[in-house]
Structure formats: structure tokens, C-alpha cells
Amino acid sequence: MPRDPGGVVIVGSGLGGYTLAREFRKLAPDAPVTVITADGGEVYSKPMLSAAFAQGKTPMTLIQKTARQYQAELNITVLPRQKVVAIDRAAKQLVLSDGRIGYQRLVLAIGADPRPYTVEGSDSVTIHTVNDLDDYAVWRDGLIPGGRVLLIGAGLIGSEFANDLTTAGQKVTVVDPAPWPLGRLLPKELGEEAATALSAIGVVFHLGRSVAKLEPGRATLDNGVVVDFDKALSAIGLVPRTGLAAAAGLAVDKGIVVDRLLRTSDPDIYALGDCTQTEAGPLPFVAPLMAEAKALAATLAGIETPLTLPALPVVVKTPALPMAVCPPAPGTVGQWRVEGQGRDRKALFVGGDGQPLGFALSGSYAAERQTLAKGMPDLL
Ligand SMILES: Cc1cc2nc3c(=O)[nH]c(=O)nc-3n(C[C@H](O)[C@H](O)[C@H](O)COP(=O)(O)OP(=O)(O)OC[C@H]3O[C@@H](n4cnc5c(N)ncnc54)[C@H](O)[C@@H]3O)c2cc1C
């Protein structure tokens, strides 16, 4: 390792930016590290946001450390509530709302934006999204006991919120055009079991349906059914934040394009986490992000370390039906082979040559995820 690996400026204090800061600090005890973040810079577990309510946690109790505490613990500089509005690559400076800050090596860990949800009348209704602690505090504020929640989207995050909110006493109605929950991750058999299990705890599903019109407190579906609600939450996916990078002339596609070293098209600028498009595509989950942070920390500390990624299963936080998924790479051709009965199902996604390329597990099979993952092809 070089004696002086040099400093680094990281934009973003989510799991990506903060894990990188921690891993880099381990390898470079004296190098200056600055984290600039648009939010409050608190350390918290984002995956907990869709499981916290039923566990009696509040936005305040989800905070593990304040920005100040993390700054002191790692001996780094954290600049919270500072939005980077542009990257001046010629001057090697970040433009903030009220000043500029120089960098030698820059890392973008700026996450993703909730996909906007628009239908007729949607501008007359507050449709919440939850993608960070600030959003979560706004969402939780004003939820009334036993309130009626309209939840748009039955994907991974939508299904987790449906389980959590229902367990916490809310009356949840889910609308999704897909025929079963987690439609992109589960075959029919498991998807229908998920719908059955969530319905059994009180979630009302309108699957294969869309909202045709929204008015304050009332949604009319495309089959004419009317759903009354107190609060609306959209969970229809995320779009990597590429605007800052694109405006600076960096290569962007579905995310900020990075190579195996997590380097963008500018060799002094790196990126990781939800904002990126790796060689394996966008990977908006914690496990790949941790691997990215470790590899990038080593590279920044002078040990060039290409990213490698084994298959990484994701646990679905739906206690009504424990599930784990390990989706095949996007665009993979193959078919599902499902075994098991009722809640306990094991589905392998098998390619033309008979090789398993991904899986989905429910009930008692969910515990097999780590063992099964070892037999799956590496992502990178
Ligand atoms: C409700 C929910 C549940 C989830 N559950 C799971 C799960 O169970 N398992 C799993 O693997 N994954 C889960 N995920 C996904 C996982 O949490 C994310 O992949 C991960 O947290 C992304 O971290 P990140 O650091 O890339 O982005 P973020 O956490 O979004 O951080 C982005 C940071 O960039 C800052 N920023 C953005 N723009 C600017 C700017 N212009 N200037 C300054 N700062 C800026 C933001 O303030 C923020 O600090 C879940 C996601 C959600 C929303």
C-alpha cells in the first residue's frame, strides 16, 4: 500500500457512502475523508424503513448515530444538509448551493429517486414515497391509528410495507397491474402464496388493476371500484440519480456507468450503490453495495481491486410469508421449476442447458437461501 493514499471526497451518506468511508478509513488511517450529504447524515439502516412500524420503532429511534458521532468515530468530516448542484471537472470542484469544495478523488454515492407516479388527479393528492429517513418521518407523521392506506405497487418494497403497516394496525389496500405480488421476482405459484398470506393478515389486494383517477381521499380503479383512503404511499420503484453526472459529461445509461474498479468515465471520479450501473447492471441492494464499498476502499487505498460479486440472495421482509429471492440476471432466458406445497415452495429458474440461474423460496425453504446461492453463477 502506498504510504500516502491521498484523500477522498464522498457525496452521499447512505449505506454506500458511509460504508465506503468506514472501509477506506480502515486501510488509510490518516487520509482526509469528507462526506457531503443533502440529508442529515444520520447513520440508519434503510431496509428497516419497511419493517420498523410493526417493531414499534420511530424515525428517531431508527437513528443509530448522528452525523457528528460518525464523524468523530471515523475521524472524517461530514457536511450534512449540503446539496451538490454541479461537478466542475475542469476545476476539480464540487459546486454546492452556497460555495465550492475541491477534490482530488471524488466518489458519487448519491442513490436513486422514487419513480414518479402520475395518473389523472394525482396532483390533487399527496402521494408519499419512502426512500430515506426524512421521507419516512414525513410519512409516519399524521398516520392515524387504524387509518386507511392506499398503497400503489406490490413489488418487494410495496409488499414489505403492506405487511408492516397492516401488522401495525393500518388498513392497507394495494393496487398493482401485475397479477401477483413481487411479479418480477416470483413465479405464479409463490406469488399467489404471497398474496394469500398477506390477505390473511388483512391486506386487501386489487391485482391486475390500476388507479384510473385520484381525488383527495378516494381512488377510482380502472374497473370502477372505489377505494377510500386517509394516506397514499407509492412504491413503484427507483430511478438511479444520474442528473449530476450527466450534466458533468460522465457516461450514464440506466445509472452512472462504472467499470470493475467502480470508476466512471472520468478516472478521478468513482461511483457506487443505487446510483450506478455496474457491468452486471443496476444492483440496488445492500449486499452488492457492501462488496462495492470494500473493493473501492482498497482501490482508493492503492490496492487496485476489481469488483467481484457472487450470487446474492435478498430476504423479503414479509413475516406473513418468509421469502428469499435470487433473481437471474436481467434478460436471462429460461423457465421456473417449482416444487413444494402451499406456503413452502422452492422455485429454481433454469436455463436452456438445465443449469439453475436464480431462485425464489418461501416458507420453510427460505432458510436454504445461502446454500442454494453457492450453486448460482457469479454476478461478476
Ligand atoms: C424501504 C426500503 C427497504 C429496503 N430493503 C432492502 C432489503 O431488505 N435488502 C436489501 O438488500 N436492500 C434493501 N433496500 C435497498 C437498499 O436499502 C439500498 O440499495 C441502499 O440503501 C442504497 O444505498 P445508497 O448509499 O446507494 O443510496 P442512499 O441510501 O439513497 O444514499 C444516497 C445519499 O446521497 C445523498 N445525495 C443525493 N443527491 C445528493 C446531492 N446532489 N448532493 C449531496 N448529497 C446527495 C442523499 O442525501 C443520501 O445521503 C431497501 C430500500 C428501501 C427504500
Short mmCIF file of N, CA, C and O and ligand atoms in Angstrom, two decimals, residues 11-17 36-39 44 46-47 49-50 82-84 109-112 130-131 157 160-161 241 244 272-275 284-287 289 314-315 317, ligand 1:
data_model
loop_
_atom_site.label_atom_id
_atom_site.label_comp_id
_atom_site.label_asym_id
_atom_site.label_seq_id
_atom_site.Cartn_x
_atom_site.Cartn_y
_atom_site.Cartn_z
N VAL A 11 -19.76 11.98 -1.98
CA VAL A 11 -21.07 12.64 -1.95
C VAL A 11 -22.11 11.58 -1.63
O VAL A 11 -22.29 10.63 -2.40
N GLY A 12 -22.78 11.75 -0.48
CA GLY A 12 -23.82 10.80 -0.08
C GLY A 12 -23.46 10.09 1.21
O GLY A 12 -22.34 9.59 1.37
N SER A 13 -24.41 10.05 2.14
CA SER A 13 -24.16 9.42 3.45
C SER A 13 -25.11 8.24 3.68
O SER A 13 -25.46 7.93 4.80
N GLY A 14 -25.54 7.61 2.59
CA GLY A 14 -26.34 6.39 2.73
C GLY A 14 -25.41 5.22 3.05
O GLY A 14 -24.23 5.41 3.37
N LEU A 15 -25.94 4.02 2.92
CA LEU A 15 -25.11 2.83 3.21
C LEU A 15 -23.89 2.78 2.30
O LEU A 15 -22.82 2.35 2.71
N GLY A 16 -24.05 3.27 1.06
CA GLY A 16 -22.92 3.25 0.12
C GLY A 16 -21.81 4.19 0.56
O GLY A 16 -20.66 3.76 0.76
N GLY A 17 -22.13 5.47 0.73
CA GLY A 17 -21.11 6.46 1.09
C GLY A 17 -20.49 6.18 2.44
O GLY A 17 -19.26 6.22 2.60
N ILE A 36 -20.07 14.71 1.92
CA ILE A 36 -21.04 15.80 1.74
C ILE A 36 -22.39 15.17 1.48
O ILE A 36 -22.49 14.28 0.63
N THR A 37 -23.40 15.59 2.20
CA THR A 37 -24.69 14.91 2.03
C THR A 37 -25.87 15.88 2.11
O THR A 37 -25.86 16.80 2.93
N ALA A 38 -26.84 15.64 1.25
CA ALA A 38 -28.02 16.51 1.21
C ALA A 38 -28.92 16.28 2.42
O ALA A 38 -29.71 17.15 2.79
N ASP A 39 -28.81 15.10 3.05
CA ASP A 39 -29.69 14.83 4.19
C ASP A 39 -28.97 15.13 5.51
O ASP A 39 -27.93 15.77 5.52
N TYR A 44 -28.31 5.10 9.67
CA TYR A 44 -29.51 4.30 9.91
C TYR A 44 -29.56 3.19 8.86
O TYR A 44 -28.85 3.27 7.84
N LYS A 46 -31.45 1.63 6.01
CA LYS A 46 -32.59 1.91 5.13
C LYS A 46 -33.56 0.73 5.03
O LYS A 46 -34.77 0.93 5.03
N PRO A 47 -33.06 -0.53 4.93
CA PRO A 47 -34.01 -1.64 4.85
C PRO A 47 -35.00 -1.70 6.01
O PRO A 47 -36.10 -2.24 5.89
N LEU A 49 -36.73 0.67 7.07
CA LEU A 49 -37.86 1.59 6.88
C LEU A 49 -39.16 0.85 6.54
O LEU A 49 -40.24 1.31 6.87
N SER A 50 -39.04 -0.31 5.88
CA SER A 50 -40.25 -1.05 5.52
C SER A 50 -40.56 -2.16 6.52
O SER A 50 -41.36 -3.05 6.22
N GLN A 82 -26.02 19.62 2.81
CA GLN A 82 -25.29 20.35 1.76
C GLN A 82 -25.54 19.64 0.45
O GLN A 82 -25.10 18.51 0.27
N LYS A 83 -26.24 20.29 -0.44
CA LYS A 83 -26.54 19.65 -1.72
C LYS A 83 -25.50 20.02 -2.76
O LYS A 83 -25.19 21.21 -2.94
N VAL A 84 -24.97 19.01 -3.43
CA VAL A 84 -24.06 19.28 -4.55
C VAL A 84 -24.93 19.57 -5.76
O VAL A 84 -25.77 18.74 -6.13
N ALA A 109 -22.04 8.65 -4.33
CA ALA A 109 -22.84 7.59 -3.69
C ALA A 109 -24.21 8.22 -3.42
O ALA A 109 -24.67 8.28 -2.29
N ILE A 110 -24.83 8.69 -4.51
CA ILE A 110 -25.97 9.60 -4.37
C ILE A 110 -27.33 8.93 -4.52
O ILE A 110 -28.36 9.59 -4.51
N GLY A 111 -27.34 7.59 -4.64
CA GLY A 111 -28.61 6.87 -4.53
C GLY A 111 -29.53 7.04 -5.72
O GLY A 111 -29.10 7.29 -6.85
N ALA A 112 -30.81 6.88 -5.46
CA ALA A 112 -31.83 6.86 -6.51
C ALA A 112 -33.05 7.66 -6.05
O ALA A 112 -33.24 7.88 -4.86
N VAL A 130 -41.19 6.57 0.20
CA VAL A 130 -40.25 6.41 1.32
C VAL A 130 -38.95 5.83 0.79
O VAL A 130 -38.87 4.66 0.44
N ASN A 131 -37.95 6.70 0.68
CA ASN A 131 -36.64 6.22 0.23
C ASN A 131 -35.51 6.70 1.13
O ASN A 131 -34.35 6.44 0.86
N ILE A 157 -40.65 -3.81 -2.15
CA ILE A 157 -40.81 -2.80 -1.09
C ILE A 157 -42.28 -2.60 -0.76
O ILE A 157 -42.66 -2.49 0.41
N GLU A 160 -43.46 -5.40 1.42
CA GLU A 160 -42.94 -5.25 2.79
C GLU A 160 -43.73 -4.19 3.55
O GLU A 160 -44.11 -4.39 4.71
N PHE A 161 -43.99 -3.05 2.90
CA PHE A 161 -44.79 -2.01 3.58
C PHE A 161 -46.20 -2.52 3.89
O PHE A 161 -46.76 -2.22 4.95
N ARG A 241 -30.00 8.19 -9.58
CA ARG A 241 -29.78 9.64 -9.77
C ARG A 241 -28.58 9.82 -10.70
O ARG A 241 -27.43 9.63 -10.29
N LEU A 244 -26.66 14.70 -12.02
CA LEU A 244 -25.41 15.41 -11.67
C LEU A 244 -24.26 14.91 -12.56
O LEU A 244 -23.49 15.71 -13.11
N LEU A 272 -20.71 4.34 -6.52
CA LEU A 272 -21.18 3.04 -6.01
C LEU A 272 -22.60 3.16 -5.50
O LEU A 272 -23.12 4.26 -5.31
N GLY A 273 -23.21 2.00 -5.30
CA GLY A 273 -24.56 1.96 -4.72
C GLY A 273 -25.65 2.15 -5.76
O GLY A 273 -25.47 1.90 -6.95
N ASP A 274 -26.81 2.61 -5.27
CA ASP A 274 -28.02 2.68 -6.10
C ASP A 274 -27.88 3.59 -7.32
O ASP A 274 -28.69 3.50 -8.24
N CYS A 275 -26.92 4.52 -7.30
CA CYS A 275 -26.82 5.46 -8.43
C CYS A 275 -26.11 4.85 -9.64
O CYS A 275 -26.11 5.44 -10.72
N PRO A 284 -29.58 -2.49 -6.95
CA PRO A 284 -30.00 -1.63 -5.83
C PRO A 284 -30.29 -2.39 -4.54
O PRO A 284 -31.39 -2.33 -4.01
N PHE A 285 -29.29 -3.11 -4.04
CA PHE A 285 -29.45 -3.88 -2.81
C PHE A 285 -28.21 -3.71 -1.94
O PHE A 285 -27.15 -3.30 -2.41
N VAL A 286 -28.36 -4.10 -0.67
CA VAL A 286 -27.30 -3.85 0.30
C VAL A 286 -26.07 -4.72 0.05
O VAL A 286 -24.93 -4.23 0.10
N ALA A 287 -26.27 -6.01 -0.23
CA ALA A 287 -25.10 -6.91 -0.34
C ALA A 287 -24.14 -6.48 -1.46
O ALA A 287 -22.93 -6.40 -1.21
N LEU A 289 -23.76 -3.55 -2.66
CA LEU A 289 -23.21 -2.25 -2.23
C LEU A 289 -22.04 -2.43 -1.23
O LEU A 289 -21.03 -1.74 -1.30
N VAL A 314 -31.70 -12.03 -1.68
CA VAL A 314 -32.31 -10.94 -0.90
C VAL A 314 -33.45 -11.54 -0.08
O VAL A 314 -34.30 -12.26 -0.60
N VAL A 315 -33.44 -11.23 1.21
CA VAL A 315 -34.53 -11.68 2.08
C VAL A 315 -35.70 -10.71 1.94
O VAL A 315 -35.50 -9.50 1.98
N LYS A 317 -38.80 -9.01 3.54
CA LYS A 317 -39.20 -8.82 4.94
C LYS A 317 -40.74 -8.84 5.06
O LYS A 317 -41.37 -7.82 5.35
C1 LIG B 1 -37.86 0.79 2.17
C2 LIG B 1 -36.65 0.09 1.61
C3 LIG B 1 -36.33 -1.18 2.04
C4 LIG B 1 -35.23 -1.85 1.53
N1 LIG B 1 -34.96 -3.11 1.95
C5 LIG B 1 -33.86 -3.75 1.47
C6 LIG B 1 -33.54 -5.06 1.93
O1 LIG B 1 -34.25 -5.66 2.74
N2 LIG B 1 -32.41 -5.65 1.44
C7 LIG B 1 -31.60 -5.03 0.53
O2 LIG B 1 -30.59 -5.60 0.12
N3 LIG B 1 -31.90 -3.78 0.08
C8 LIG B 1 -33.00 -3.14 0.53
N4 LIG B 1 -33.29 -1.87 0.08
C9 LIG B 1 -32.34 -1.21 -0.85
C10 LIG B 1 -31.13 -0.65 -0.08
O3 LIG B 1 -31.55 -0.07 1.13
C11 LIG B 1 -30.40 0.36 -0.97
O4 LIG B 1 -29.88 -0.37 -2.07
C12 LIG B 1 -29.25 1.09 -0.29
O5 LIG B 1 -29.61 1.55 1.00
C13 LIG B 1 -28.80 2.26 -1.17
O6 LIG B 1 -27.78 2.98 -0.54
P1 LIG B 1 -27.03 4.17 -1.30
O7 LIG B 1 -25.99 4.66 -0.38
O8 LIG B 1 -26.64 3.75 -2.68
O9 LIG B 1 -28.16 5.28 -1.53
P2 LIG B 1 -28.94 6.17 -0.46
O10 LIG B 1 -29.09 5.48 0.82
O11 LIG B 1 -30.18 6.63 -1.17
O12 LIG B 1 -28.00 7.41 -0.20
C14 LIG B 1 -27.87 8.45 -1.11
C15 LIG B 1 -27.20 9.61 -0.39
O13 LIG B 1 -26.85 10.60 -1.35
C16 LIG B 1 -27.25 11.88 -0.85
N5 LIG B 1 -27.41 12.74 -2.04
C17 LIG B 1 -28.15 12.51 -3.14
N6 LIG B 1 -28.01 13.52 -4.02
C18 LIG B 1 -27.15 14.41 -3.44
C19 LIG B 1 -26.62 15.67 -3.85
N7 LIG B 1 -26.91 16.21 -5.04
N8 LIG B 1 -25.79 16.32 -3.02
C20 LIG B 1 -25.47 15.77 -1.79
N9 LIG B 1 -25.92 14.58 -1.38
C21 LIG B 1 -26.78 13.91 -2.19
C22 LIG B 1 -28.51 11.59 -0.08
O14 LIG B 1 -28.79 12.64 0.83
C23 LIG B 1 -28.08 10.30 0.63
O15 LIG B 1 -27.32 10.57 1.77
C24 LIG B 1 -34.41 -1.20 0.57
C25 LIG B 1 -34.74 0.09 0.12
C26 LIG B 1 -35.84 0.73 0.63
C27 LIG B 1 -36.20 2.11 0.13
#
